[in-house]
Coordinates of C-alpha atoms in Angstrom, one line a residue:
Chain A
X1 CA 113.9 105.8 115.0
X2 CA 113.8 105.0 118.7
X3 CA 116.4 102.4 118.5
X4 CA 118.9 104.2 116.2
X5 CA 120.5 107.1 117.9
X6 CA 122.9 107.9 115.1
X7 CA 121.8 109.7 111.9
X8 CA 124.0 107.2 110.1
X9 CA 121.5 104.7 108.8
X10 CA 120.8 105.8 105.3
X11 CA 117.2 105.1 104.2
X12 CA 116.2 104.0 100.7
X13 CA 116.0 106.7 98.1
X14 CA 119.0 108.7 99.4
X15 CA 121.7 107.0 97.5
X16 CA 121.8 106.7 93.7
X17 CA 121.4 103.1 92.4
X18 CA 125.0 103.1 91.0
X19 CA 126.5 104.0 94.4
X20 CA 124.3 101.5 96.2
X21 CA 125.2 98.7 93.9
X22 CA 129.0 99.4 94.0
X23 CA 128.9 99.4 97.8
X24 CA 126.8 96.2 97.9
X25 CA 129.5 94.6 95.8
X26 CA 132.3 95.8 98.1
X27 CA 130.3 94.7 101.1
X28 CA 129.6 91.2 99.7
X29 CA 133.3 90.7 98.9
X30 CA 134.5 91.7 102.4
X31 CA 131.8 89.8 104.2
X32 CA 132.5 86.7 102.2
X33 CA 136.1 87.0 103.0
X34 CA 135.3 87.5 106.7
X35 CA 133.1 84.4 106.7
X36 CA 135.9 82.4 105.2
X37 CA 138.4 83.7 107.8
X38 CA 136.0 83.2 110.7
X39 CA 135.2 79.7 109.5
X40 CA 138.9 78.8 109.4
X41 CA 140.3 80.6 112.5
X42 CA 137.5 80.3 115.0
X43 CA 136.1 77.3 116.7
X44 CA 132.5 76.2 116.6
X45 CA 132.2 77.9 119.9
X46 CA 132.3 81.3 118.2
X47 CA 129.0 80.8 116.4
X48 CA 126.6 81.2 119.4
X49 CA 129.0 83.9 120.7
X50 CA 128.7 86.0 117.6
X51 CA 124.9 85.7 117.6
X52 CA 124.5 86.6 121.3
X53 CA 127.1 89.5 121.0
X54 CA 125.2 90.9 117.9
X55 CA 122.1 90.9 120.1
X56 CA 124.1 92.6 122.9
X57 CA 125.3 95.3 120.6
X58 CA 121.8 95.9 119.4
X59 CA 120.6 96.1 123.0
X60 CA 123.7 98.2 124.0
X61 CA 122.7 100.8 121.5
X62 CA 119.7 101.6 123.7
X63 CA 122.0 102.5 126.6
X64 CA 122.3 106.3 126.7
X65 CA 123.5 109.0 129.1
X66 CA 122.3 112.5 129.4
X67 CA 124.6 115.1 127.9
X68 CA 122.7 118.3 128.5
X69 CA 119.0 119.3 128.3
X70 CA 117.2 116.7 126.3
X71 CA 120.1 115.3 124.3
X72 CA 122.0 112.2 125.1
X73 CA 125.0 110.1 124.0
X74 CA 124.7 106.6 122.7
X75 CA 126.8 103.6 121.7
X76 CA 127.2 102.3 118.2
X77 CA 129.5 99.5 119.2
X78 CA 131.9 99.0 116.2
X79 CA 135.0 99.8 118.2
X80 CA 134.1 97.6 121.2
X81 CA 133.1 94.7 119.0
X82 CA 136.4 95.0 117.2
X83 CA 138.4 95.1 120.4
X84 CA 136.7 92.2 121.9
X85 CA 136.2 89.9 118.9
X86 CA 138.9 90.9 116.4
X87 CA 138.1 92.4 113.0
X88 CA 136.6 89.5 111.1
X89 CA 134.1 88.4 113.6
X90 CA 133.3 92.0 114.4
X91 CA 132.4 92.6 110.7
X92 CA 130.0 89.6 110.8
X93 CA 128.5 90.7 114.1
X94 CA 127.9 94.3 112.8
X95 CA 126.6 93.0 109.5
X96 CA 123.9 91.1 111.4
X97 CA 123.1 94.1 113.7
X98 CA 122.8 96.5 110.7
X99 CA 120.9 93.9 108.7
X100 CA 118.3 93.3 111.4
X101 CA 117.9 97.0 111.9
X102 CA 117.1 97.4 108.2
X103 CA 115.1 94.3 107.7
X104 CA 112.9 94.5 110.8
X105 CA 113.0 98.0 112.2
X106 CA 113.4 100.0 109.0
X107 CA 116.5 101.7 110.3
X108 CA 118.2 102.2 107.0
X109 CA 116.9 100.9 103.7
X110 CA 117.2 97.6 102.0
X111 CA 118.7 98.7 98.7
X112 CA 121.2 100.8 100.6
X113 CA 121.8 98.1 103.1
X114 CA 125.1 97.3 101.5
X115 CA 126.2 100.9 101.9
X116 CA 125.1 100.9 105.6
X117 CA 127.0 97.7 106.3
X118 CA 130.0 99.1 104.5
X119 CA 129.9 102.3 106.6
X120 CA 129.1 101.0 110.0
X121 CA 130.5 97.5 109.7
X122 CA 133.5 97.5 107.5
X123 CA 134.8 101.1 107.7
X124 CA 134.0 101.3 111.4
X125 CA 135.7 98.0 112.1
X126 CA 138.8 98.5 110.0
X127 CA 139.4 102.0 111.3
X128 CA 138.8 101.0 114.9
X129 CA 141.2 98.1 114.5
X130 CA 143.9 100.3 113.0
X131 CA 143.5 102.9 115.7
X132 CA 143.3 100.6 118.7
X133 CA 146.3 98.4 117.7
X134 CA 148.4 101.4 116.8
X135 CA 147.9 103.0 120.3
X136 CA 148.4 99.6 122.1
X137 CA 151.6 99.0 120.2
X138 CA 152.9 102.4 121.3
X139 CA 151.8 102.1 124.9
X140 CA 152.6 98.5 125.6
X141 CA 150.8 96.4 128.3
X142 CA 149.2 99.2 130.3
X143 CA 145.6 99.8 131.2
X144 CA 145.7 103.4 130.1
X145 CA 146.9 102.2 126.7
X146 CA 143.8 100.1 126.3
X147 CA 141.6 103.0 127.4
X148 CA 143.2 105.6 125.2
X149 CA 143.2 103.1 122.3
X150 CA 139.5 102.4 122.9
X151 CA 138.6 106.1 122.9
X152 CA 140.6 106.9 119.8
X153 CA 139.2 103.8 118.0
X154 CA 135.6 104.7 119.0
X155 CA 135.9 108.3 118.0
X156 CA 137.7 107.7 114.8
X157 CA 135.4 104.8 113.7
X158 CA 132.3 107.1 114.1
X159 CA 134.0 110.1 112.4
X160 CA 135.4 108.3 109.4
X161 CA 132.2 106.4 108.9
X162 CA 130.3 109.7 109.0
X163 CA 132.6 111.2 106.4
X164 CA 132.0 108.2 104.3
X165 CA 128.2 108.7 104.5
X166 CA 128.6 112.4 103.7
X167 CA 130.7 111.6 100.7
X168 CA 128.2 108.9 99.4
X169 CA 125.3 111.4 99.8
X170 CA 127.3 113.9 97.8
X171 CA 128.3 111.5 95.1
X172 CA 124.7 110.5 94.8
X173 CA 123.8 114.1 94.2
X174 CA 121.5 114.2 97.2
X175 CA 123.1 117.1 99.0
X176 CA 126.1 119.1 97.9
X177 CA 129.5 118.1 99.2
X178 CA 130.2 121.4 100.9
X179 CA 127.0 120.9 103.0
X180 CA 126.8 117.2 103.5
X181 CA 130.3 116.4 104.5
X182 CA 130.9 119.2 107.1
X183 CA 127.5 118.6 108.5
X184 CA 128.0 114.8 108.9
X185 CA 131.6 115.3 110.1
X186 CA 130.7 118.0 112.6
X187 CA 127.7 116.3 114.2
X188 CA 129.6 113.0 114.5
X189 CA 132.8 114.6 115.9
X190 CA 130.5 115.3 118.9
X191 CA 128.6 112.0 118.8
X192 CA 132.0 110.3 118.6
X193 CA 133.0 111.7 122.0
X194 CA 130.0 110.1 123.6
X195 CA 130.8 106.8 121.9
X196 CA 134.4 107.1 123.0
X197 CA 133.5 107.8 126.6
X198 CA 131.0 104.9 126.8
X199 CA 133.6 102.6 125.1
X200 CA 136.2 103.6 127.7
X201 CA 133.8 102.9 130.5
X202 CA 132.9 99.5 129.1
X203 CA 136.6 98.6 128.6
X204 CA 137.5 99.7 132.1
X205 CA 134.7 97.5 133.5
X206 CA 135.7 94.5 131.4
X207 CA 139.4 95.0 132.2
X208 CA 138.7 94.7 135.9
X209 CA 136.2 91.9 135.5
X210 CA 137.6 89.7 132.7
X211 CA 141.2 90.6 132.0
X212 CA 141.5 87.4 129.9
X213 CA 139.4 88.9 127.2
X214 CA 142.1 91.3 126.4
X215 CA 145.0 88.9 126.6
X216 CA 143.3 86.4 124.3
X217 CA 143.4 88.9 121.5
X218 CA 146.9 89.8 122.1
X219 CA 148.4 87.6 119.4
X220 CA 146.2 89.3 116.9
X221 CA 144.0 87.5 114.4
X222 CA 145.3 86.1 111.1
X223 CA 145.2 88.7 108.4
X224 CA 145.4 91.4 111.1
X225 CA 148.0 93.3 109.1
X226 CA 145.7 93.5 106.1
X227 CA 143.0 95.0 108.3
X228 CA 145.4 97.4 109.8
X229 CA 146.6 98.6 106.4
X230 CA 143.0 98.7 105.1
X231 CA 141.9 100.7 108.1
X232 CA 144.7 103.2 107.6
X233 CA 144.0 103.5 103.9
X234 CA 140.2 104.0 104.5
X235 CA 140.9 106.6 107.2
X236 CA 143.4 108.5 105.2
X237 CA 141.4 108.5 102.0
X238 CA 138.2 109.6 103.6
X239 CA 140.0 112.1 105.9
X240 CA 141.8 113.6 102.9
X241 CA 139.1 113.2 100.2
X242 CA 136.3 114.7 102.3
X243 CA 137.7 118.2 102.9
X244 CA 138.9 118.2 99.3
X245 CA 135.5 117.3 98.1
X246 CA 133.8 119.9 100.2
X247 CA 136.2 122.5 99.1
X248 CA 135.7 121.7 95.4
X249 CA 132.0 120.6 95.3
X250 CA 132.0 121.2 91.5
X251 CA 134.3 118.3 90.9
X252 CA 132.1 116.0 92.9
X253 CA 129.0 117.3 91.2
X254 CA 130.5 116.3 88.0
X255 CA 130.9 112.8 89.4
X256 CA 127.3 112.9 90.6
X257 CA 126.1 113.9 87.2
X258 CA 128.1 111.0 85.6
X259 CA 127.2 108.4 88.2
X260 CA 123.7 109.5 89.0
X261 CA 122.7 109.2 85.3
X262 CA 120.4 106.3 86.2
X263 CA 118.1 108.3 88.3
X264 CA 118.9 111.8 87.0
X265 CA 116.1 113.4 85.2
X266 CA 117.2 113.4 81.6
X267 CA 118.3 110.1 80.2
X268 CA 119.5 109.9 76.6
X269 CA 116.0 108.7 75.6
X270 CA 114.7 112.1 76.6
X271 CA 116.1 113.5 73.5
X272 CA 114.6 110.9 71.2
X273 CA 111.0 111.4 72.5
X274 CA 110.8 115.0 73.6
X275 CA 107.5 116.4 75.0
X276 CA 105.9 113.1 74.7
X277 CA 104.6 111.6 77.9
X278 CA 102.2 108.8 77.3
X279 CA 101.2 107.4 73.9
X280 CA 98.5 109.7 72.7
X281 CA 98.9 112.1 75.5
X282 CA 101.2 115.0 74.9
X283 CA 100.8 116.7 78.2
X284 CA 102.6 115.8 81.4
X285 CA 100.0 117.3 83.7
X286 CA 97.4 115.1 81.9
X287 CA 99.5 112.0 82.5
X288 CA 99.8 112.8 86.2
X289 CA 96.0 113.3 86.5
X290 CA 95.5 110.0 84.6
X291 CA 97.9 108.2 86.9
X292 CA 96.0 109.7 89.8
X293 CA 92.7 108.4 88.5
X294 CA 94.1 104.9 87.8
X295 CA 95.8 104.8 91.2
X296 CA 92.7 105.8 93.0
X297 CA 90.7 103.2 91.0
X298 CA 93.1 100.5 91.9
X299 CA 93.1 101.3 95.6
X300 CA 89.3 101.7 95.6
X301 CA 88.8 98.3 93.9
X302 CA 91.2 96.6 96.2
X303 CA 89.4 98.2 99.2
X304 CA 86.0 97.1 98.0
X305 CA 87.3 93.6 97.3
X306 CA 88.8 93.2 100.8
X307 CA 85.7 94.6 102.5
X308 CA 83.5 92.3 100.4
X309 CA 85.5 89.1 101.2
X310 CA 85.7 90.0 104.8
X311 CA 81.9 90.4 105.1
X312 CA 81.5 87.1 103.4
X313 CA 83.7 85.4 105.9
X314 CA 81.8 87.0 108.7
X315 CA 78.3 86.1 107.5
X316 CA 79.2 82.5 106.6
Chain B
X1 CA 108.8 92.9 131.6
X2 CA 108.9 91.5 128.1
X3 CA 109.9 93.4 125.1
X4 CA 107.7 91.8 122.5
X5 CA 106.6 95.3 121.6
X6 CA 109.8 95.4 119.6
X7 CA 108.7 92.6 117.2
X8 CA 107.0 94.3 114.3
X9 CA 105.3 91.1 113.2
X10 CA 101.5 91.4 113.3
X11 CA 99.5 88.1 113.0
X12 CA 96.7 88.4 110.5
X13 CA 95.0 85.9 108.1
X14 CA 95.5 88.0 104.9
X15 CA 96.8 86.7 101.6
X16 CA 99.9 88.9 102.1
X17 CA 100.7 87.0 105.3
X18 CA 100.1 83.7 103.5
X19 CA 102.4 84.6 100.6
X20 CA 105.7 82.7 100.4
X21 CA 108.4 84.6 102.3
X22 CA 110.9 84.2 99.4
X23 CA 108.4 85.9 97.0
X24 CA 107.7 88.6 99.6
X25 CA 111.4 89.4 100.1
X26 CA 112.2 89.4 96.3
X27 CA 109.1 91.6 95.6
X28 CA 110.0 94.0 98.4
X29 CA 113.5 94.4 97.0
X30 CA 112.2 94.8 93.5
X31 CA 109.7 97.4 94.6
X32 CA 112.4 99.4 96.4
X33 CA 114.7 99.1 93.3
X34 CA 111.9 100.3 91.1
X35 CA 111.3 103.3 93.3
X36 CA 115.0 104.1 93.4
X37 CA 115.3 103.9 89.6
X38 CA 112.2 106.0 89.0
X39 CA 113.4 109.3 87.4
X40 CA 113.1 112.5 89.3
X41 CA 109.9 114.3 88.6
X42 CA 108.1 111.3 87.2
X43 CA 105.0 112.1 89.2
X44 CA 102.6 109.6 87.5
X45 CA 105.0 106.8 88.4
X46 CA 105.2 107.8 92.0
X47 CA 101.4 108.0 92.2
X48 CA 101.1 104.4 90.7
X49 CA 103.8 103.1 93.1
X50 CA 102.0 104.6 96.0
X51 CA 98.7 103.1 94.8
X52 CA 100.4 99.7 94.6
X53 CA 101.8 99.9 98.1
X54 CA 98.5 101.3 99.5
X55 CA 96.6 98.4 97.9
X56 CA 99.0 95.9 99.5
X57 CA 98.5 97.6 102.8
X58 CA 94.7 97.3 102.5
X59 CA 95.0 93.6 101.5
X60 CA 97.4 92.9 104.3
X61 CA 94.7 94.0 106.9
X62 CA 97.5 95.6 109.0
X63 CA 95.8 98.9 109.0
X64 CA 96.9 101.6 106.6
X65 CA 97.3 104.0 109.5
X66 CA 99.6 101.7 111.4
X67 CA 101.9 101.4 108.4
X68 CA 101.8 105.2 107.6
X69 CA 102.5 106.0 111.3
X70 CA 105.6 103.8 111.4
X71 CA 106.7 105.1 108.0
X72 CA 106.7 108.7 109.5
X73 CA 109.4 107.6 111.9
X74 CA 111.9 107.4 109.1
X75 CA 111.2 110.9 107.9
X76 CA 113.9 112.9 109.8
X77 CA 116.6 111.8 107.3
X78 CA 114.8 113.9 104.7
X79 CA 116.7 116.8 106.2
X80 CA 119.8 115.5 104.4
X81 CA 118.1 116.2 101.0
X82 CA 116.8 119.7 102.0
X83 CA 119.8 121.6 100.6
X84 CA 119.0 120.3 97.2
X85 CA 116.0 122.7 97.0
X86 CA 118.4 125.7 97.2
X87 CA 121.5 124.5 95.5
X88 CA 120.2 123.2 92.2
X89 CA 120.0 126.0 89.7
X90 CA 116.8 126.7 87.9
X91 CA 113.8 129.1 87.9
X92 CA 113.4 130.7 91.3
X93 CA 110.3 129.7 93.1
X94 CA 110.7 131.8 96.3
X95 CA 113.7 133.3 98.2
X96 CA 114.4 133.1 101.9
X97 CA 116.6 135.8 103.4
X98 CA 118.9 134.1 106.0
X99 CA 121.1 136.8 107.6
X100 CA 123.3 138.3 104.9
X101 CA 122.5 135.5 102.4
X102 CA 119.4 134.9 100.3
X103 CA 118.4 131.3 99.7
X104 CA 116.7 130.8 96.4
X105 CA 114.5 127.8 96.1
X106 CA 114.5 126.5 92.5
X107 CA 111.8 124.5 90.8
X108 CA 114.2 121.7 89.7
X109 CA 115.6 121.7 93.3
X110 CA 112.1 121.3 94.7
X111 CA 111.3 118.5 92.2
X112 CA 114.5 116.7 93.2
X113 CA 113.7 117.0 96.9
X114 CA 110.1 115.9 96.6
X115 CA 111.2 112.9 94.5
X116 CA 113.8 111.8 97.1
X117 CA 111.3 112.1 99.9
X118 CA 108.6 110.2 97.9
X119 CA 111.1 107.4 97.0
X120 CA 112.2 107.0 100.6
X121 CA 108.6 107.1 101.8
X122 CA 107.2 104.4 99.6
X123 CA 110.3 102.2 100.2
X124 CA 110.0 102.5 103.9
X125 CA 106.3 101.4 103.6
X126 CA 107.4 98.3 101.6
X127 CA 109.9 97.4 104.3
X128 CA 107.3 97.8 107.1
X129 CA 104.9 95.6 105.2
X130 CA 107.5 92.9 104.8
X131 CA 108.5 93.0 108.5
X132 CA 104.9 93.2 109.8
X133 CA 103.6 90.4 107.6
X134 CA 106.5 87.9 107.9
X135 CA 107.6 86.1 111.0
X136 CA 111.4 86.2 111.4
X137 CA 112.0 82.5 111.0
X138 CA 110.3 82.7 107.5
X139 CA 112.6 85.6 106.7
X140 CA 115.6 83.4 107.6
X141 CA 114.3 80.8 105.1
X142 CA 114.0 83.5 102.5
X143 CA 117.6 84.6 103.1
X144 CA 118.7 81.0 102.7
X145 CA 116.9 80.9 99.4
X146 CA 118.7 84.1 98.3
X147 CA 122.0 82.2 98.8
X148 CA 123.1 84.1 101.8
X149 CA 125.8 82.0 103.4
X150 CA 124.6 79.5 106.0
X151 CA 127.0 80.8 108.8
X152 CA 125.6 84.3 108.4
X153 CA 122.0 83.1 108.4
X154 CA 122.8 81.1 111.6
X155 CA 124.2 84.2 113.3
X156 CA 121.1 86.1 112.2
X157 CA 118.9 83.4 113.7
X158 CA 120.8 83.2 117.0
X159 CA 120.8 87.0 117.2
X160 CA 117.1 87.2 116.8
X161 CA 116.5 84.5 119.4
X162 CA 118.5 86.3 122.1
X163 CA 117.6 89.9 121.0
X164 CA 114.6 90.1 123.3
X165 CA 116.5 88.6 126.2
X166 CA 119.3 91.1 125.9
X167 CA 117.1 94.1 125.3
X168 CA 115.2 93.1 128.5
X169 CA 118.6 93.0 130.2
X170 CA 119.5 96.4 128.9
X171 CA 116.1 97.8 130.0
X172 CA 116.7 96.3 133.5
X173 CA 120.1 98.0 133.7
X174 CA 118.5 101.3 132.7
X175 CA 115.7 100.9 135.2
X176 CA 118.3 100.2 137.9
X177 CA 120.1 103.4 137.0
X178 CA 117.0 105.5 136.8
X179 CA 116.1 104.3 140.3
X180 CA 119.4 105.6 141.5
X181 CA 118.8 108.9 139.7
X182 CA 121.8 108.6 137.4
X183 CA 119.7 109.7 134.4
X184 CA 117.4 112.6 133.9
X185 CA 115.8 112.6 130.4
X186 CA 113.3 115.3 131.2
X187 CA 114.4 118.8 130.6
X188 CA 114.4 120.8 133.8
X189 CA 115.6 117.9 135.9
X190 CA 119.3 118.1 136.6
X191 CA 121.1 114.8 136.0
X192 CA 123.4 113.5 138.7
X193 CA 127.2 113.6 138.6
X194 CA 129.4 115.1 135.9
X195 CA 129.3 114.3 132.2
X196 CA 132.3 112.1 132.4
X197 CA 130.9 110.3 135.4
X198 CA 127.5 109.7 133.6
X199 CA 129.4 108.4 130.5
X200 CA 131.4 106.0 132.7
X201 CA 128.2 104.7 134.3
X202 CA 126.7 104.1 130.8
X203 CA 130.0 102.5 129.8
X204 CA 129.9 100.2 132.8
X205 CA 126.4 99.2 131.9
X206 CA 127.5 98.4 128.4
X207 CA 130.4 96.4 129.7
X208 CA 128.3 94.4 132.0
X209 CA 125.8 93.8 129.2
X210 CA 128.7 92.4 127.0
X211 CA 130.0 90.3 129.9
X212 CA 126.6 88.8 130.5
X213 CA 126.3 88.1 126.8
X214 CA 129.7 86.4 126.8
X215 CA 128.7 84.2 129.7
X216 CA 125.3 83.5 128.2
X217 CA 126.9 82.5 124.9
X218 CA 129.1 80.0 126.8
X219 CA 126.0 78.4 128.4
X220 CA 124.2 78.4 125.1
X221 CA 127.2 76.6 123.5
X222 CA 127.2 74.0 126.3
X223 CA 123.5 73.5 125.8
X224 CA 124.0 73.1 122.0
X225 CA 126.8 70.6 122.6
X226 CA 124.5 68.6 124.9
X227 CA 122.0 68.4 122.1
X228 CA 124.5 67.1 119.6
X229 CA 125.9 70.3 118.0
X230 CA 129.1 69.5 116.1
X231 CA 129.9 72.8 114.5
X232 CA 127.6 72.0 111.5
X233 CA 124.3 73.8 111.2
X234 CA 121.6 71.7 109.6
X235 CA 118.4 73.0 108.4
X236 CA 115.3 71.6 106.6
X237 CA 115.4 71.7 102.8
X238 CA 113.5 74.6 101.4
X239 CA 109.9 73.7 100.4
X240 CA 108.9 74.0 96.8
X241 CA 107.4 77.3 95.6
X242 CA 103.6 76.9 95.1
X243 CA 102.2 77.7 91.7
X244 CA 100.1 80.7 92.6
X245 CA 102.9 82.2 94.6
X246 CA 105.2 81.9 91.6
X247 CA 102.4 83.5 89.5
X248 CA 102.1 86.4 91.9
X249 CA 105.9 86.9 91.7
X250 CA 105.9 87.0 87.9
X251 CA 102.9 89.3 87.7
X252 CA 104.1 91.9 90.2
X253 CA 107.6 91.8 88.7
X254 CA 106.3 92.5 85.2
X255 CA 104.1 95.3 86.5
X256 CA 107.2 96.9 88.1
X257 CA 109.2 96.4 85.0
X258 CA 106.5 98.0 82.9
X259 CA 106.5 101.0 85.2
X260 CA 110.3 101.3 84.9
X261 CA 110.2 101.0 81.1
X262 CA 107.6 103.7 81.0
X263 CA 109.7 105.8 83.3
X264 CA 112.8 105.5 81.1
X265 CA 110.9 106.1 77.9
X266 CA 109.0 109.2 78.9
X267 CA 111.0 111.0 81.5

């Protein structure tokens, strides 16, 4: 859609129900923990700040720059939110951004919202935090450390999240691992450069305008080490698992067959009632035609009813 | 310029608009779950699901074309499922020579692809109906009823309230840049500066957007303090569910459940 530059918002129907529910579960756990952390560590002042910053990230995703021809680079904002707010608040902010995109703008589905929050909010934030703080620790108090850290954090957060999306699509049996993962990873390796460049520009601007924003976060938030380790683990697992999975798509297909059983064509019941479509109708084509007739009748009746009631309102 | 064009809510006086937002949210989620659980190749079920969503579109008076047009915007992602046509083994339908390789489209592959596309299509329509028939404050109420933590609902609410202000701000930044020829979206026009320079300009814009957001949030916090904010967000108790809304909830849920049971029994 117009507002989502990244092909990273998975719509409904593209993840198997099992994968969607598992990722919902993981997302709820992490977001609940982040809520607890933010409630403890941050003052009441942070509540309006997180709301307005979520709106700013949503609006910031509209900012683009011409790359070449008709293509352009955009901002996703996970890295910059993490750098400015710390990981826990960033997770909440990105949860709200992704949530509104799904709920209001149909950017990404509702059943797969948990997966989308997981990819863009949690994976993006943890990886960005890990990358940024590693680079800053190595470079000390210098501006170029912030800028390099920002670029690496932005690029890595996009790339790892994209690998995650590819892996989820493959596990769901939507597209084979040796196509989905290289495609997502390849496209986003380029998109990530755009994200990195914008993030660096934004950090340079903020550094000269409001240096205090960077010093405030210097101490690091409570539980920062957990996030760092989590980010490192996520990055390593996805960076290692994805090439492995795309090199051996058969193994993943096996997982897809096992996991996707809920929406795979043949359930165990299929064997009990073979060639038996509707009670009394032994032909699948007939069932489809019947459903077509019933569906048409429903829509027709509803249309008539609405037209009738509207005319009655107009005449009275 | 105001950006209310972003708000998908369309005011109508239809029964769908009048339906309790909690019921609408639950039914939307249930509908999408049903579509997701529908087995591949269960065409009769897809037809019935489409008939249901089409009927709701007619009742909602939003205009079927409006919903279908918006639903088309979500289509590009279907590309992700395209490989399924060629990689799932089965009877070959047609083959496409691509350079040295030959892509064989199989019937099970095509069934899988069409099922995914249909699922995603009807689900997007359900989402559009929810957003277009429910004002956002009502959705916040529905979120509270679904036990989403209060702090998160508060951030959602604040975000929505300032979304349009900040999108306006972003559009102003972009207009200022366009006036100084820093951006050329049309092919054939050469954009100014080098790629890195353009990225830095966009980055500066993002930075100043965040800075303005920070400063605005400080002012908002002061204004909230002045009106008695003490860190606790209070909200009105949820109104009771009216009987016919509850009845609609039960009826639609059982219809969806029936469809699912049929799907599992016969496919």
